[in-house]
CSV table of C-alpha atoms and ligand atoms in Angstrom, one decimal:
chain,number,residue,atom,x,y,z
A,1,UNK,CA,-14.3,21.5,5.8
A,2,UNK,CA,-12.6,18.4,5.9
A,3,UNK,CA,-10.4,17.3,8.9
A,4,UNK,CA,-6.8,18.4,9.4
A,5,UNK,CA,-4.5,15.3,8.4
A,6,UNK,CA,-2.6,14.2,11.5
A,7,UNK,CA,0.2,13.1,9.0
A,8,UNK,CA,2.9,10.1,10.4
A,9,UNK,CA,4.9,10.1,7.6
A,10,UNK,CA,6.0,13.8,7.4
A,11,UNK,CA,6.5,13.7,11.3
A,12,UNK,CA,8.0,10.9,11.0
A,13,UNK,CA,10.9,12.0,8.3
A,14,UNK,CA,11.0,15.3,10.4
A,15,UNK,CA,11.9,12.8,13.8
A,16,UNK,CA,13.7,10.6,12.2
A,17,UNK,CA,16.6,12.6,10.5
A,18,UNK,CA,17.2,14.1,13.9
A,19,UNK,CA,17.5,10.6,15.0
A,20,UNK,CA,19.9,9.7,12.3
A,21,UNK,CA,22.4,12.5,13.0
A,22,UNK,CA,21.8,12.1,16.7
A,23,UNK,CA,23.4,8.4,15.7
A,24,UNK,CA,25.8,9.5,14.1
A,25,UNK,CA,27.5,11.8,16.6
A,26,UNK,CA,27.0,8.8,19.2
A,27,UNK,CA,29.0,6.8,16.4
A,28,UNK,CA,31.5,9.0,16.3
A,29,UNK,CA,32.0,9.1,19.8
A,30,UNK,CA,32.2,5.1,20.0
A,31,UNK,CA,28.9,3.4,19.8
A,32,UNK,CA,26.6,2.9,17.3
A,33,UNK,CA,22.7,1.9,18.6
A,34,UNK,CA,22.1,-1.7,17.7
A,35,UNK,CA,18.8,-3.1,17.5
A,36,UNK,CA,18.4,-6.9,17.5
A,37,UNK,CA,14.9,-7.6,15.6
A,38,UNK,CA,13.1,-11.2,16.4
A,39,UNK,CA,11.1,-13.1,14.1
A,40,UNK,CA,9.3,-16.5,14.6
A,41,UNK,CA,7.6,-18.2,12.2
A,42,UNK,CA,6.5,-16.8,8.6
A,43,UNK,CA,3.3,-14.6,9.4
A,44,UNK,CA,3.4,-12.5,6.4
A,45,UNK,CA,2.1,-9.3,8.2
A,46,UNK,CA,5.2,-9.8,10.8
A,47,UNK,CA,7.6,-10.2,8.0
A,48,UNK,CA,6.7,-6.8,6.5
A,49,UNK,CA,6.6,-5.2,10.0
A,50,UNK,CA,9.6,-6.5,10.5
A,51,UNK,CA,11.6,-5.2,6.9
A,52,UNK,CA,10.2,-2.1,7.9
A,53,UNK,CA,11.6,-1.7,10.8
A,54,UNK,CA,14.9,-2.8,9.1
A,55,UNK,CA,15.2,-0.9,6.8
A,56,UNK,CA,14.1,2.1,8.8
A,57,UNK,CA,16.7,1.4,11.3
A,58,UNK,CA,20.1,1.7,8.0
A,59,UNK,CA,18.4,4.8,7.2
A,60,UNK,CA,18.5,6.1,11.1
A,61,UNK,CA,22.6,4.8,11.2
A,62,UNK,CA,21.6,2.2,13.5
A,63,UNK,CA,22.9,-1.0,13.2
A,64,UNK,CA,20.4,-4.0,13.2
A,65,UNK,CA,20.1,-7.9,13.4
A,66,UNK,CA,17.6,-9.8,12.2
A,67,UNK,CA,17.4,-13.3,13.7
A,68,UNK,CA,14.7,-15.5,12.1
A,69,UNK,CA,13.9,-18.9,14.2
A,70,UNK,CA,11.4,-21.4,13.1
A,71,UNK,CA,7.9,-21.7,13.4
A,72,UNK,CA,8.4,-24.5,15.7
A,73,UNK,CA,11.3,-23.0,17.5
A,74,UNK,CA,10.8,-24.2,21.0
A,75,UNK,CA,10.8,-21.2,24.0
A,76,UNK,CA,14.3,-22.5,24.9
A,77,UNK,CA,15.4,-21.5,21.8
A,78,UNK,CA,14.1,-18.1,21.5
A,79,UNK,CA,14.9,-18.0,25.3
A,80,UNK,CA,18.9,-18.9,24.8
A,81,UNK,CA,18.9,-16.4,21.6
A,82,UNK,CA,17.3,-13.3,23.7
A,83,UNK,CA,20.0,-14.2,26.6
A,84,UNK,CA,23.1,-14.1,24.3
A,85,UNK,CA,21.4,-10.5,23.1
A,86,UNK,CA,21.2,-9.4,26.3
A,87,UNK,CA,25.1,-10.3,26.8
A,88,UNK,CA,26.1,-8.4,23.7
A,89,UNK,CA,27.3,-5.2,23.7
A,90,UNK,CA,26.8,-4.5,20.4
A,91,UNK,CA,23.0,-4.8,20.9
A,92,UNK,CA,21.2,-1.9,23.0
A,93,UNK,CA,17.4,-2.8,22.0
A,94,UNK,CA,15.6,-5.7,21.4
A,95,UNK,CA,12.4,-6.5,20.1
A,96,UNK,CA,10.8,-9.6,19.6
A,97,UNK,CA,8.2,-9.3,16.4
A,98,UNK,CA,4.2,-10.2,18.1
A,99,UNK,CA,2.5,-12.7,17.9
A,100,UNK,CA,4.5,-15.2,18.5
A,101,UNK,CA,3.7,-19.0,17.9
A,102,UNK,CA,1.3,-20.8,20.1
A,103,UNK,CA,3.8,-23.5,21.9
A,104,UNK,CA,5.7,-20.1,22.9
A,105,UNK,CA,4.7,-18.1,26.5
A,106,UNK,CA,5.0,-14.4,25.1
A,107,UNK,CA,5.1,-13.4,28.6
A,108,UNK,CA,8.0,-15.6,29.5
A,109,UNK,CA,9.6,-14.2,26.5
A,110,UNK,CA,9.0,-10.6,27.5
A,111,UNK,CA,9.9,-11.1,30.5
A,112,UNK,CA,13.5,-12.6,29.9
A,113,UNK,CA,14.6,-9.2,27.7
A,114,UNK,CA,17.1,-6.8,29.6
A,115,UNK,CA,14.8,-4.4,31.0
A,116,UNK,CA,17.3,-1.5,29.5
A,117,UNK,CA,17.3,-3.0,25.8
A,118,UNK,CA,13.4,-3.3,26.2
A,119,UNK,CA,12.9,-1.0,23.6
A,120,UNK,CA,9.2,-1.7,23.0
A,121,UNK,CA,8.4,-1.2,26.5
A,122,UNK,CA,6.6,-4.1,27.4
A,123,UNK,CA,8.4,-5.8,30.5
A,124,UNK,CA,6.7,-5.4,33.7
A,125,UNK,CA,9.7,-3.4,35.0
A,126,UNK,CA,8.8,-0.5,32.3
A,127,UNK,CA,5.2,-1.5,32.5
A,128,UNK,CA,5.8,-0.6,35.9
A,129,UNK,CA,7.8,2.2,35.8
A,130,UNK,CA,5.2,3.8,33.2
A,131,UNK,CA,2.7,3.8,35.3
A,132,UNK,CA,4.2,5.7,38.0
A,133,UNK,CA,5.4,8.1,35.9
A,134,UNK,CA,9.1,7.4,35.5
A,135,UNK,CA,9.5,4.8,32.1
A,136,UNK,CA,12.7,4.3,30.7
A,137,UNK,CA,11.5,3.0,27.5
A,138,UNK,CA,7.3,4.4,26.2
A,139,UNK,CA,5.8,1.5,24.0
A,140,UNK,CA,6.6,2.9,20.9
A,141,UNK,CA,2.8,3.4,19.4
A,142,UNK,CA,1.4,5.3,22.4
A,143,UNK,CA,4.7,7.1,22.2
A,144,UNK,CA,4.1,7.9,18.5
A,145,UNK,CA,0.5,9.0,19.4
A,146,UNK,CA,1.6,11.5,21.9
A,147,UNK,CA,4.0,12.8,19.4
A,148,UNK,CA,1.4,13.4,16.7
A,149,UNK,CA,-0.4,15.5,19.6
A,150,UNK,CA,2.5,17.3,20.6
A,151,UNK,CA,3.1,18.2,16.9
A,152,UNK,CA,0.0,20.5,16.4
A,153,UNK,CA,0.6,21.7,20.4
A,154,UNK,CA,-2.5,19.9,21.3
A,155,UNK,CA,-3.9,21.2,24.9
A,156,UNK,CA,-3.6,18.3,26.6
A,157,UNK,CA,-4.1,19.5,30.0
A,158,UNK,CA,-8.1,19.3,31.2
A,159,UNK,CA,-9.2,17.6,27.9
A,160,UNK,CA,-11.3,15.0,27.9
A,161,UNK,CA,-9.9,11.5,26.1
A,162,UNK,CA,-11.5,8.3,25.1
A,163,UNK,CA,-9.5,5.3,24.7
A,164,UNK,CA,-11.1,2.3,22.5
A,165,UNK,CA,-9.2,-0.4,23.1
A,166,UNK,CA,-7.1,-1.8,26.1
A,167,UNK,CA,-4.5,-4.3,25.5
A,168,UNK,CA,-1.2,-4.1,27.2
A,169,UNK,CA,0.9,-2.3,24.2
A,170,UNK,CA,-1.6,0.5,22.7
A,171,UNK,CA,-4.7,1.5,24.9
A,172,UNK,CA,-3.5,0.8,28.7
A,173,UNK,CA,-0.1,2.8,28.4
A,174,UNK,CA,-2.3,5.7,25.9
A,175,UNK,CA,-4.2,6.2,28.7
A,176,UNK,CA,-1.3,6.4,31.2
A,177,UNK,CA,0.7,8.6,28.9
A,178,UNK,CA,-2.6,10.8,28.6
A,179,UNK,CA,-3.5,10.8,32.3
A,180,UNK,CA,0.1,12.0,33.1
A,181,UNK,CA,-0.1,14.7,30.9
A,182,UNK,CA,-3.2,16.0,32.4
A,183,UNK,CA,-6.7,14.5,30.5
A,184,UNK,CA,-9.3,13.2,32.1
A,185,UNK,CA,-9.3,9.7,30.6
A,186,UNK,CA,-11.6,7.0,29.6
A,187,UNK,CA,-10.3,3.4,28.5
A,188,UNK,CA,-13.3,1.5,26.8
A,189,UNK,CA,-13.7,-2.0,25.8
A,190,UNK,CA,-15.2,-4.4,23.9
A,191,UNK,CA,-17.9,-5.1,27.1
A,192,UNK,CA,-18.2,-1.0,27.3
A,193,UNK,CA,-21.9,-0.5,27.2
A,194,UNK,CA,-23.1,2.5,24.8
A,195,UNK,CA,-19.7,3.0,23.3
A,196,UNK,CA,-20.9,6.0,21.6
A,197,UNK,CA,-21.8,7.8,24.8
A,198,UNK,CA,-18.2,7.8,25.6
A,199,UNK,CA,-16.8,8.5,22.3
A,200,UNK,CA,-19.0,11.3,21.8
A,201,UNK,CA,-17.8,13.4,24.7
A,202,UNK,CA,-14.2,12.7,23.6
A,203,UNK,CA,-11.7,16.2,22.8
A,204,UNK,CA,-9.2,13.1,22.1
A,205,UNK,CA,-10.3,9.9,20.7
A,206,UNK,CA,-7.7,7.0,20.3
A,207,UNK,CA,-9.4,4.1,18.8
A,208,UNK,CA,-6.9,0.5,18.8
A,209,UNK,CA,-9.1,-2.5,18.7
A,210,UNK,CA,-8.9,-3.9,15.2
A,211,UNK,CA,-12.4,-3.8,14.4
A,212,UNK,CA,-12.4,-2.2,11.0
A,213,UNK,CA,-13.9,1.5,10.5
A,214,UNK,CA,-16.2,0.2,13.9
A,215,UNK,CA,-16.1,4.1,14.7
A,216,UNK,CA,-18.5,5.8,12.8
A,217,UNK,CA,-19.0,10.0,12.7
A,218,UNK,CA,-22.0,9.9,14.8
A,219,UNK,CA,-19.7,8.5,17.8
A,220,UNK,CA,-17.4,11.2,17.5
A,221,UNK,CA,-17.5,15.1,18.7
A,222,UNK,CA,-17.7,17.4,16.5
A,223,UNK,CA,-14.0,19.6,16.7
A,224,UNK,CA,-12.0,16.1,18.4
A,225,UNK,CA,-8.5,15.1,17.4
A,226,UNK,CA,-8.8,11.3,16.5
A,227,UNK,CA,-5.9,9.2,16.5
A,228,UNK,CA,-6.5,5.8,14.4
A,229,UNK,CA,-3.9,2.9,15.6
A,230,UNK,CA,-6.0,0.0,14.0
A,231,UNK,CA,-4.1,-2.2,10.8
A,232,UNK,CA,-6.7,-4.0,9.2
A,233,UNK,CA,-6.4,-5.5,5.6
A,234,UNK,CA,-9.6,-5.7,3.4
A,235,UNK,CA,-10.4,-8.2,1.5
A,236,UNK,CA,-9.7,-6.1,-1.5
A,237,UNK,CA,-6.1,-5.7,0.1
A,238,UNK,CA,-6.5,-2.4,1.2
A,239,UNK,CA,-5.4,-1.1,4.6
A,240,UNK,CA,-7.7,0.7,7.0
A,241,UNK,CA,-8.1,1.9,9.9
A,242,UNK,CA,-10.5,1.2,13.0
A,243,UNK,CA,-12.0,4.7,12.1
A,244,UNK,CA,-14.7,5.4,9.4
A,245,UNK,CA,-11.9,7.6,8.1
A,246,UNK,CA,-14.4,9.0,4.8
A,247,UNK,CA,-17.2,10.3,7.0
A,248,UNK,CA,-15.6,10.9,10.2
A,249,UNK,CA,-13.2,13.6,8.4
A,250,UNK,CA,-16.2,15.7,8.5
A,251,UNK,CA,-16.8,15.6,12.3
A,252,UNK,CA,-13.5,15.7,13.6
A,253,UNK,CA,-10.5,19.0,13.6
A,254,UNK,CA,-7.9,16.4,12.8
A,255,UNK,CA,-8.0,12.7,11.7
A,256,UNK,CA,-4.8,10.2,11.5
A,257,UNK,CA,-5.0,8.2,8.4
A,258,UNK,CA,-4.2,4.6,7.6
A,259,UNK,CA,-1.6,3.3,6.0
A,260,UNK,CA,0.4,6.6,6.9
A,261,UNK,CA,-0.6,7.7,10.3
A,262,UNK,CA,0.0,6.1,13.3
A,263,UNK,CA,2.4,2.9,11.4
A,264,UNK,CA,5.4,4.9,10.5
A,265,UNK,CA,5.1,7.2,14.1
A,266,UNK,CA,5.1,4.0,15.9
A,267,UNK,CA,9.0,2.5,13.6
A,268,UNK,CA,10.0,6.0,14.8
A,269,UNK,CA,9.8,5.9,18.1
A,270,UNK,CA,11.1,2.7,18.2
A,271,UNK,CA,14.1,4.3,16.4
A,272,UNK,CA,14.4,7.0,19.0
A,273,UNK,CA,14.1,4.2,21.8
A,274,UNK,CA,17.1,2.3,20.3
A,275,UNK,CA,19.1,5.6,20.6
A,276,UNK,CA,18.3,6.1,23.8
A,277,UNK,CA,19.4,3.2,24.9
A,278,UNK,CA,22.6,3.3,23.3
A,279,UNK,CA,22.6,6.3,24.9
A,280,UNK,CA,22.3,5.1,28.5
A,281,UNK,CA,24.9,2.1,27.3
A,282,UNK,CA,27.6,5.0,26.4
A,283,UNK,CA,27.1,7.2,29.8
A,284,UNK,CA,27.5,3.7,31.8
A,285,UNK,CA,30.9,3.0,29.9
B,301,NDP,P1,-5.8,-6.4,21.0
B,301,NDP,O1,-6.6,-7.4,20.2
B,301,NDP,O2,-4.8,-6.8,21.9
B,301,NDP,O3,-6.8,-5.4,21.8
B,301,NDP,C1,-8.0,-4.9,21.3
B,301,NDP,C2,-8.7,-4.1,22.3
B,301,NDP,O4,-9.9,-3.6,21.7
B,301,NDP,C3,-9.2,-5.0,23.5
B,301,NDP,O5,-9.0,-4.3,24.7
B,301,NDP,C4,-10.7,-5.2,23.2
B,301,NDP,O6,-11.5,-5.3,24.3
B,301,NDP,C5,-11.0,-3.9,22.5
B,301,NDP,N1,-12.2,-4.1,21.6
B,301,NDP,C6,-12.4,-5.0,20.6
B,301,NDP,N2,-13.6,-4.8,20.1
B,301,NDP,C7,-14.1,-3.7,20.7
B,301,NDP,C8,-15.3,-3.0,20.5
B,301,NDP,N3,-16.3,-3.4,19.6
B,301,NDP,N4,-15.6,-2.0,21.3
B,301,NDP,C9,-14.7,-1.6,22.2
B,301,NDP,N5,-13.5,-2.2,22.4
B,301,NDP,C10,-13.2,-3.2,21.6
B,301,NDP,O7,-5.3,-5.4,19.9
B,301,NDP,P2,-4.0,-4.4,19.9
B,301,NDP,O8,-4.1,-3.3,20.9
B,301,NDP,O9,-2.8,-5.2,19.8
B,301,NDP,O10,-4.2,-3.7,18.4
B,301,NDP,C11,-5.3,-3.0,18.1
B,301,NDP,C12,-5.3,-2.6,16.6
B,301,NDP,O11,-4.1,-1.7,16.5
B,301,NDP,C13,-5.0,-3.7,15.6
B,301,NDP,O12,-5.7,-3.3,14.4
B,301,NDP,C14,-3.5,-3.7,15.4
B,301,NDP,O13,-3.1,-4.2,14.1
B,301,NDP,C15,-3.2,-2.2,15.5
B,301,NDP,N6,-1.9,-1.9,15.9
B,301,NDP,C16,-1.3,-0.9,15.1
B,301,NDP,C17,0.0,-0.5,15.5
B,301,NDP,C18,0.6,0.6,14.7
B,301,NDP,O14,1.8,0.7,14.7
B,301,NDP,N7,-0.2,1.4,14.0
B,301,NDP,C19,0.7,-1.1,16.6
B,301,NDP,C20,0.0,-2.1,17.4
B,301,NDP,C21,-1.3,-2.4,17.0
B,301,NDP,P3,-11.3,-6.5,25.4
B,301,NDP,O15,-10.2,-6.1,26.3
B,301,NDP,O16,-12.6,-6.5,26.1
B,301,NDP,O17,-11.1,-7.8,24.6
């Protein structure tokens, strides 16, 4: 029997036409979430990203802006655009589209957002705040992961999960968001010795290191809920996953595909974000 599919795109529709009316009765009562949306340079992948989120956002009734600098913007460019978002009240999150150019500090750049329109969750301040428990804004794919666990009432507490991958914006605040909720966690990397020891004991595996289909169905337990982050483009211009998604189906209870898993969970909650921080910038009025 094949694996249950862990499907983004249905939960996705579900969350986000709860998010829409929920912006529409904020609307109504005098603000409408805006999301400010940063692009530098002409990566391709970025662009796309970036349409999506868009687009996703006029579906949701949220108001968006998409500022477009050069690829040889200078940081005091992006740095003077990101302050006069901060300033403008029309404008309650802010993301700026990754990676950004190489004369750029990302970190500088992250750093300079409003802490309450950091919507993707990546300023040291909700960095911070995450890892003691009290965030005001979850990095949107870890927040779209725990979602997708929450959605088949996934017992959580006492399991044992295996992060692969541990970069600042998926595996380090998965594992946080799963600590706090009461697994035991792992958080692997690429200098992990005997990966598959790891993965194997996993009850929930969460694989983000864009190394594609590097999980194969002997490294997983038979019965675990695997949650595929990875994006990577073949060169036949397919998408997949970091997951052998074709054989591991027949290990695992339930398997997140790619495109259609973790992608659209992760525009979501970056919808739901937005709102909430329009939210917080109504009750402060
Ligand atoms: P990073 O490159 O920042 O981090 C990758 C992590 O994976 C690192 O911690 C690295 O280890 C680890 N790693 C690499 N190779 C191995 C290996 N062989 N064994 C174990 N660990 C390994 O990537 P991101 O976290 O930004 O993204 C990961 C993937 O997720 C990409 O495919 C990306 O496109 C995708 N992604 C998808 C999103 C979505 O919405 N679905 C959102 C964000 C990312 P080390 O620390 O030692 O270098």
């Amino acid at each position: 029997m094949p694996a249950k599919i862990l499907d983004g795109n249905a939960l996705s529709k579900q969350l986000r036409t709860q998010i829409a009316t929920n912006s529409a009765i904020l609307t109504a009562k005098g603000t409408k979430p805006g999301l400010a949306v940063v692009l530098v340079g002409n990566n391709p992948a970025s662009q796309i990203y970036v349409r999506n989120k868009i687009k996703a956002c006029h579906d949701a009734n949220i108001h968006s802006e998409l500022i477009s600098l050069s690829e040889n913007a200078t940081q005091e460019e992006l740095l003077s655009v990101i302050h006069g978002l901060n300033d403008n009240s029309s404008i309650h999150g802010i993301l700026v589209q990754l990676p950004l150019p190489s004369q750029i500090d990302s970190h500088a750049v992250l750093e300079s957002i409003d802490p309450e329109k950091d919507v993707d969750g990546f300023h040291v301040a909700n960095a911070g705040a995450l890892m003691t428990g009290k965030p005001l804004f979850i990095p949107c794919t870890p927040y779209g992961c725990m979602k997708m666990l929450e959605s088949i009432d996934y017992p959580i507490r006492g399991a044992r999960a295996v992060i692969v991958g541990a970069s600042n914006i998926v595996g380090k605040p998965m594992a946080m968001l799963l600590l706090q909720a009461g697994a035991t966690v792992t958080i692997c990397n690429s200098k992990t010795k005997d990966l598959s020891a790891h993965t194997r004991e996993a009850d929930i595996l969460v694989v983000a290191t864009g190394k594609p289909k590097m999980i194969l169905a002997q490294m997983v337990k038979p019965g675990a809920v695997v949650i595929d982050v990875g994006i990577n483009r073949l060169p036949d211009g397919k998408l997949c996953g970091d997951v052998d998604y074709d054989e591991v189906k027949y290990v695992a209870d339930w398997i997140s595909p790619v495109p259609g898993g973790v992608g659209p969970m992760t525009i979501t909650m970056l919808l739901q974000n937005t709102l909430e921080a329009a939210q917080h910038f109504h009750q402060k009025k």
